[in-house]
CSV table of C-alpha atoms in Angstrom, one decimal:
chain,number,residue,atom,x,y,z
A,570,MET,CA,7.3,-9.4,-12.4
A,571,LEU,CA,3.8,-10.3,-13.5
A,572,PHE,CA,0.9,-10.0,-11.2
A,573,LEU,CA,-2.9,-10.3,-11.6
A,574,THR,CA,-5.8,-8.6,-9.9
A,575,THR,CA,-9.4,-9.6,-10.3
A,576,LEU,CA,-12.4,-7.7,-9.0
A,577,ALA,CA,-16.0,-8.7,-8.7
A,578,TYR,CA,-18.8,-6.6,-7.4
A,579,SER,CA,-22.5,-5.8,-7.7
A,580,GLN,CA,-24.0,-2.4,-6.9
A,581,ASP,CA,-27.4,-0.8,-7.0
A,582,ASP,CA,-27.3,2.2,-9.4
A,583,SER,CA,-30.5,3.9,-8.1
A,584,THR,CA,-28.7,6.7,-6.3
A,585,LYS,CA,-28.4,10.1,-8.1
A,586,HIS,CA,-25.2,11.1,-6.3
A,587,TYR,CA,-23.1,9.2,-8.8
A,588,THR,CA,-23.4,7.5,-12.2
A,589,ARG,CA,-22.2,3.9,-12.8
A,590,PHE,CA,-21.3,2.8,-16.3
A,591,ARG,CA,-22.0,-0.9,-15.7
A,592,ASP,CA,-23.3,-1.6,-19.2
A,593,ASP,CA,-20.3,-0.1,-20.8
A,594,ILE,CA,-17.1,-1.9,-21.6
A,595,VAL,CA,-14.3,-0.1,-19.8
A,596,LEU,CA,-10.8,-0.3,-21.2
A,597,TYR,CA,-7.9,1.4,-19.4
A,598,SER,CA,-4.2,1.5,-18.8
A,599,ASP,CA,-2.2,2.7,-15.8
A,600,ILE,CA,1.4,3.4,-14.8
A,601,GLY,CA,2.7,3.9,-11.3
A,602,TYR,CA,5.0,2.7,-8.6
A,603,ASN,CA,4.9,1.1,-5.2
A,604,SER,CA,7.5,1.9,-2.6
A,605,ALA,CA,7.9,0.3,0.9
A,606,PRO,CA,10.9,1.8,2.7
A,607,PHE,CA,11.5,1.0,6.4
A,608,ARG,CA,13.8,1.9,9.2
A,609,LEU,CA,15.1,0.2,12.4
A,610,VAL,CA,15.4,2.6,15.4
A,611,TYR,CA,17.8,1.7,18.2
A,612,SER,CA,21.0,3.0,19.9
A,613,PHE,CA,23.3,0.7,17.9
A,614,ASP,CA,26.4,2.8,18.8
A,615,ASP,CA,27.3,6.4,19.6
A,616,ASP,CA,26.9,7.4,16.0
A,617,VAL,CA,24.1,5.2,14.7
A,618,ASN,CA,20.6,5.2,16.1
A,619,LYS,CA,18.6,4.7,12.9
A,620,LEU,CA,19.0,2.3,9.9
A,621,LYS,CA,17.3,3.4,6.7
A,622,TYR,CA,16.4,0.6,4.3
A,623,ARG,CA,15.5,1.4,0.7
A,624,HIS,CA,14.6,-0.9,-2.2
A,625,ASN,CA,15.2,-0.3,-5.9
A,626,PHE,CA,11.7,-0.2,-7.5
A,627,SER,CA,10.7,-0.1,-11.1
A,628,PRO,CA,7.6,1.6,-12.6
A,629,VAL,CA,4.6,-0.8,-13.0
A,630,LEU,CA,2.5,-0.7,-16.2
A,631,GLY,CA,-1.0,-2.2,-16.2
A,632,PHE,CA,-3.9,-3.0,-18.6
A,633,GLY,CA,-7.4,-3.6,-17.5
A,634,VAL,CA,-11.0,-4.3,-18.7
A,635,SER,CA,-14.3,-4.0,-16.8
A,636,TYR,CA,-17.8,-5.0,-17.8
A,637,LYS,CA,-20.8,-5.3,-15.5
A,638,TRP,CA,-19.7,-7.5,-12.5
A,639,PHE,CA,-16.4,-8.6,-14.1
A,640,ALA,CA,-13.1,-6.7,-13.9
A,641,LEU,CA,-9.5,-7.8,-14.8
A,642,ARG,CA,-6.2,-6.1,-14.6
A,643,ILE,CA,-2.8,-7.4,-15.6
A,644,GLY,CA,0.4,-5.5,-14.6
A,645,PHE,CA,4.1,-6.0,-14.9
A,646,ALA,CA,7.2,-4.1,-13.9
A,647,LEU,CA,9.0,-2.2,-16.7
A,648,LYS,CA,12.7,-2.8,-17.4
A,649,GLY,CA,15.1,-0.6,-15.6
A,650,THR,CA,15.1,0.8,-12.1
A,651,THR,CA,14.7,4.2,-10.6
A,652,ARG,CA,17.9,4.0,-8.6
A,653,SER,CA,21.5,3.0,-9.4
A,654,GLU,CA,21.9,-0.8,-9.1
A,655,SER,CA,25.5,-0.3,-7.9
A,656,ARG,CA,24.2,1.7,-5.0
A,657,PHE,CA,20.9,0.0,-4.2
A,658,GLY,CA,21.2,-3.4,-5.9
A,659,GLN,CA,18.2,-5.2,-7.4
A,660,SER,CA,14.8,-5.7,-5.9
A,661,THR,CA,11.8,-7.9,-6.7
A,662,TYR,CA,8.2,-7.0,-6.0
A,663,LEU,CA,4.9,-9.0,-5.8
A,664,ASP,CA,1.4,-7.6,-5.2
A,665,ILE,CA,-1.8,-9.7,-5.6
A,666,GLY,CA,-5.1,-8.3,-4.5
A,667,THR,CA,-8.9,-8.0,-5.0
A,668,GLN,CA,-11.5,-5.5,-3.9
A,669,PHE,CA,-15.3,-5.3,-4.0
A,670,GLN,CA,-18.2,-3.4,-2.5
A,671,ILE,CA,-21.5,-4.6,-0.9
A,672,LYS,CA,-23.8,-1.8,-0.1
A,673,LYS,CA,-22.1,0.3,2.6
A,674,TRP,CA,-19.1,-2.0,2.9
A,675,PHE,CA,-16.0,-1.9,0.8
A,676,PHE,CA,-13.5,-4.8,1.1
A,677,GLU,CA,-9.9,-5.0,0.0
A,678,LEU,CA,-7.6,-8.1,0.2
A,679,ASP,CA,-3.9,-7.7,-0.5
A,680,ALA,CA,-0.7,-9.7,-0.4
A,681,ARG,CA,2.5,-7.9,-1.2
A,682,SER,CA,6.2,-8.5,-0.8
A,683,PHE,CA,9.4,-6.6,-1.5
A,684,LYS,CA,12.8,-8.4,-1.6
A,685,GLY,CA,16.2,-6.7,-1.9
A,686,TYR,CA,17.1,-3.7,0.1
A,687,ALA,CA,20.1,-1.4,0.7
A,688,ILE,CA,20.9,0.3,4.0
A,689,LYS,CA,21.8,4.0,3.3
A,690,ASN,CA,25.1,5.6,4.5
A,691,ALA,CA,26.6,2.4,5.9
A,692,THR,CA,30.1,3.8,5.8
A,693,LYS,CA,29.6,4.8,9.5
A,694,TRP,CA,30.1,1.1,10.5
A,695,ASN,CA,31.4,-0.7,7.4
A,696,ASP,CA,34.9,0.4,6.3
A,697,THR,CA,34.8,-1.6,3.1
A,698,LEU,CA,32.4,0.9,1.6
A,699,THR,CA,33.2,4.2,0.1
A,700,ALA,CA,31.7,7.6,-0.4
A,701,PHE,CA,30.9,6.7,-4.0
A,702,LEU,CA,29.3,3.4,-2.9
A,703,PRO,CA,28.1,4.1,0.6
A,704,ASN,CA,25.2,1.7,0.9
A,705,ASP,CA,25.1,-1.8,2.4
A,706,ILE,CA,23.2,-3.9,-0.2
A,707,ARG,CA,21.3,-6.8,1.4
A,708,LYS,CA,19.6,-8.7,-1.4
A,709,ASN,CA,18.0,-11.2,1.0
A,710,THR,CA,16.2,-8.7,3.2
A,711,GLN,CA,12.5,-9.0,2.5
A,712,THR,CA,9.3,-7.3,3.8
A,713,PHE,CA,5.9,-8.8,3.6
A,714,ASN,CA,2.3,-7.9,4.3
A,715,ILE,CA,-1.0,-9.9,4.0
A,716,SER,CA,-4.0,-7.8,4.9
A,717,ILE,CA,-7.8,-7.9,4.9
A,718,ASN,CA,-9.3,-4.4,5.2
A,719,SER,CA,-12.8,-3.2,5.1
A,720,TRP,CA,-14.5,0.2,5.2
A,721,TYR,CA,-18.0,0.8,6.6
A,722,PHE,CA,-19.4,4.1,5.3
A,723,PHE,CA,-22.2,5.8,7.3
A,724,ASN,CA,-23.4,7.5,4.1
A,725,GLU,CA,-24.8,5.0,1.6
A,726,ASN,CA,-23.9,7.3,-1.3
A,727,VAL,CA,-20.1,6.5,-0.9
A,728,ASN,CA,-19.2,4.2,-3.8
A,729,MET,CA,-15.5,3.2,-4.3
A,730,GLN,CA,-16.0,2.3,-8.0
A,731,ALA,CA,-17.3,5.8,-8.7
A,732,ILE,CA,-14.5,7.4,-6.5
A,733,GLN,CA,-11.8,5.5,-8.4
A,734,GLY,CA,-13.2,6.8,-11.6
A,735,LYS,CA,-13.0,3.9,-14.0
A,736,THR,CA,-16.6,2.5,-14.0
A,737,GLY,CA,-18.3,5.6,-12.7
A,738,HIS,CA,-18.1,9.1,-11.5
A,739,TYR,CA,-19.9,11.5,-9.1
A,740,GLU,CA,-22.6,14.0,-9.9
A,741,LYS,CA,-22.7,15.9,-6.6
A,742,GLU,CA,-20.9,16.3,-3.3
A,743,VAL,CA,-20.8,13.4,-0.8
A,744,ARG,CA,-19.2,13.3,2.6
A,745,SER,CA,-19.2,10.5,5.3
A,746,PHE,CA,-17.6,9.2,8.4
A,747,TYR,CA,-16.3,5.7,8.2
A,748,LEU,CA,-14.9,2.8,10.2
A,749,LYS,CA,-12.1,0.7,8.9
A,750,PRO,CA,-11.7,-2.8,10.6
A,751,THR,CA,-8.2,-4.1,9.6
A,752,PHE,CA,-6.4,-7.4,9.9
A,753,SER,CA,-2.8,-8.1,8.8
A,754,VAL,CA,0.2,-10.3,9.1
A,755,GLN,CA,3.4,-8.3,8.4
A,756,GLY,CA,7.1,-8.0,9.1
A,757,VAL,CA,10.6,-8.1,7.8
A,758,GLY,CA,13.2,-10.9,7.6
A,759,ASN,CA,16.4,-12.2,6.1
A,760,GLU,CA,16.8,-15.8,5.3
A,761,GLU,CA,20.6,-15.9,5.5
A,762,SER,CA,21.6,-13.4,8.3
A,763,SER,CA,20.3,-11.0,10.9
A,764,VAL,CA,18.3,-8.1,9.6
A,765,VAL,CA,20.7,-5.8,11.5
A,766,PRO,CA,24.3,-5.7,10.1
A,767,THR,CA,26.7,-7.9,12.0
A,768,GLU,CA,28.8,-4.9,13.0
A,769,LEU,CA,25.9,-3.3,14.8
A,770,ILE,CA,24.6,-6.3,16.8
A,771,ASP,CA,24.3,-5.6,20.5
A,772,SER,CA,25.6,-8.6,22.4
A,773,LEU,CA,23.4,-7.6,25.4
A,774,PHE,CA,20.2,-7.2,23.4
A,775,ASP,CA,19.2,-10.4,21.6
A,776,LYS,CA,16.6,-8.6,19.5
A,777,THR,CA,19.3,-7.1,17.3
A,778,ARG,CA,20.4,-10.7,16.3
A,779,SER,CA,17.0,-11.7,14.9
A,780,LYS,CA,16.5,-12.9,11.3
A,781,LEU,CA,12.7,-12.1,11.5
A,782,TYR,CA,10.5,-9.5,13.1
A,783,SER,CA,6.8,-10.1,12.5
A,784,SER,CA,3.3,-9.3,14.0
A,785,ILE,CA,-0.3,-10.2,13.7
A,786,ASP,CA,-2.4,-7.0,13.8
A,787,ILE,CA,-6.1,-6.5,14.3
A,788,GLY,CA,-7.7,-3.2,15.0
A,789,LEU,CA,-10.0,-0.3,13.9
A,790,VAL,CA,-9.3,3.0,12.2
A,791,PRO,CA,-12.1,5.6,12.2
A,792,GLY,CA,-12.0,8.3,9.5
A,793,TYR,CA,-13.7,10.8,7.2
A,794,THR,CA,-14.0,11.0,3.4
A,795,TYR,CA,-15.1,13.7,1.1
A,796,VAL,CA,-15.8,13.5,-2.7
A,797,ASN,CA,-17.0,16.0,-5.2
A,798,ARG,CA,-17.1,16.6,-9.0
A,799,ILE,CA,-17.1,20.1,-10.4
A,800,ASN,CA,-17.1,20.8,-14.1
A,801,ASN,CA,-16.1,17.2,-14.8
A,802,TRP,CA,-13.1,17.4,-12.4
A,803,GLN,CA,-13.5,15.0,-9.5
A,804,PHE,CA,-11.5,14.9,-6.3
A,805,CYS,CA,-11.7,12.7,-3.1
A,806,ALA,CA,-9.8,12.3,0.1
A,807,PHE,CA,-9.8,9.7,2.9
A,808,PHE,CA,-8.2,10.5,6.3
A,809,GLY,CA,-8.3,8.1,9.2
A,810,LEU,CA,-6.4,7.5,12.5
A,811,GLY,CA,-6.7,4.5,14.8
A,812,ALA,CA,-4.8,1.6,16.4
A,813,VAL,CA,-4.3,-2.1,16.2
A,814,ALA,CA,-3.7,-4.8,18.9
A,815,GLN,CA,-0.6,-6.8,18.1
A,816,ALA,CA,0.9,-10.2,18.8
A,817,LYS,CA,4.5,-9.5,17.8
A,818,PHE,CA,7.4,-11.9,17.5
A,819,TYR,CA,11.2,-12.0,16.9
A,820,SER,CA,13.4,-15.0,16.2
A,821,THR,CA,16.3,-16.1,18.5
A,822,VAL,CA,18.7,-18.9,18.6
A,823,GLY,CA,16.4,-20.9,20.8
A,824,GLY,CA,13.2,-20.2,18.8
A,825,GLU,CA,10.7,-17.3,18.7
A,826,ARG,CA,9.7,-15.0,21.5
A,827,GLY,CA,6.3,-13.2,21.5
A,828,PHE,CA,4.7,-10.2,23.1
A,829,LEU,CA,1.4,-8.3,23.1
A,830,GLY,CA,1.0,-4.6,22.4
A,831,LEU,CA,-0.7,-1.7,20.6
A,832,SER,CA,0.4,0.2,17.5
A,833,PRO,CA,-0.9,3.3,15.8
A,834,ARG,CA,-2.3,3.2,12.2
A,835,TYR,CA,-3.4,5.8,9.7
A,836,ASP,CA,-5.4,5.6,6.5
A,837,VAL,CA,-4.7,8.2,3.8
A,838,ARG,CA,-6.1,8.0,0.2
A,839,LEU,CA,-6.3,10.7,-2.4
A,840,TYR,CA,-8.0,10.5,-5.8
A,841,GLY,CA,-8.4,13.2,-8.4
A,842,GLY,CA,-9.0,13.5,-12.1
A,843,PHE,CA,-11.2,14.3,-15.1
A,844,SER,CA,-14.2,12.2,-16.2
A,845,VAL,CA,-16.9,12.4,-18.8
A,846,PRO,CA,-19.1,9.5,-20.0
A,847,ARG,CA,-16.8,8.4,-22.8
A,848,TYR,CA,-13.3,8.7,-21.2
A,849,PHE,CA,-11.4,9.5,-18.0
A,850,ALA,CA,-8.0,10.2,-16.5
A,851,PHE,CA,-7.2,9.9,-12.8
A,852,LEU,CA,-4.4,10.1,-10.2
A,853,SER,CA,-4.4,8.1,-7.0
A,854,LEU,CA,-2.2,8.0,-4.0
A,855,ASN,CA,-2.4,5.4,-1.2
A,856,LEU,CA,-0.4,5.8,2.0
A,857,ASP,CA,-0.1,3.0,4.7
A,858,ASN,CA,2.1,2.4,7.7
A,859,LYS,CA,3.2,-0.6,9.7
A,860,SER,CA,5.3,-0.7,12.9
A,861,ILE,CA,6.5,-3.2,15.5
A,862,ARG,CA,8.1,-2.1,18.8
A,863,PHE,CA,10.2,-4.2,21.2
A,864,THR,CA,11.0,-1.8,24.1
A,865,ASP,CA,13.7,0.5,22.6
A,866,PHE,CA,14.0,-1.4,19.3
A,867,LYS,CA,11.5,-0.2,16.7
A,868,TYR,CA,10.6,-1.4,13.1
A,869,ARG,CA,8.7,1.2,11.1
A,870,GLN,CA,7.6,0.9,7.5
A,871,ASN,CA,5.7,3.3,5.2
A,872,TYR,CA,4.0,2.1,2.0
A,873,PHE,CA,3.3,4.4,-0.9
A,874,ASN,CA,1.3,3.6,-4.0
A,875,PHE,CA,1.0,6.2,-6.8
A,876,ARG,CA,-0.8,5.6,-10.0
A,877,ILE,CA,-1.9,7.4,-13.2
A,878,THR,CA,-4.9,5.8,-14.9
A,879,GLY,CA,-6.6,6.6,-18.2
A,880,GLY,CA,-9.2,4.9,-20.3
A,881,ILE,CA,-12.3,4.8,-22.4
A,882,ARG,CA,-15.9,3.6,-21.9
A,883,LEU,CA,-17.5,1.9,-24.9
A,884,ASP,CA,-21.3,2.2,-24.9
A,885,ARG,CA,-22.6,-1.2,-26.1
A,886,GLY,CA,-26.0,0.3,-26.9
A,887,LYS,CA,-24.6,2.5,-29.7
A,888,LYS,CA,-24.5,1.2,-33.3
């Protein structure tokens, strides 16, 4: 699947803590994967109190260019899957986003969706499955997330473009506390049937019959970041822990029911690689979590983004 990401930003390069290569044409390629497993937790019967949903993801290859305020990346999923289609089925994936920095603020807007999941080890309740094909493939189960995130850094020398390593790199150590205001609309649904398998629906608990669990989240995650570059090797870590206020919903035969609540959130990002003025190579890992709770019934999703990026910087001033 093809997706497009555009970035636009403007930044003052007067600081000596990092170097920006805004006058260079930056060409790069990356490869990685995105994974968004989730689980439903509830006492469905004496033997089943947790359902594990997994999608069949493919590696994503991207190509990008950056010059001054303009940046463009085009990515697409490679053919083939990381898991057996007979056990996990087929999945589709969409991710569209943009990010930019204004002084101490870094902004990230993202919309992503995963469709096509399999419930692991479903032989416990589905006697049509076998030990060789033990998973319940549910091609219409879909998770979604639309989010607006921002980071306010108390240290003005934190620059995400230099941290990510494509259009800049650091010259000395920088550390900072930060605040991350966050807003998102997220959840899981199935357009044809309940998210929970029919065999496990609790007739006394209507939440297990729902075709859609969703929430609107708004909250704040405080955290800490550290970045340094030693002998051209750069590394950076973000760690944050906070909470969001939720308006959460589930669908029933008579419509939707809604509740208010709180939910924990964490913010974990790791970057590391090698950078000199003419070329660079970096690894990045982004971890995110989403959750919705209705009394004893819980939806919990973890999102993983791993990427390897390498590229060159072309100095337009050289003849």
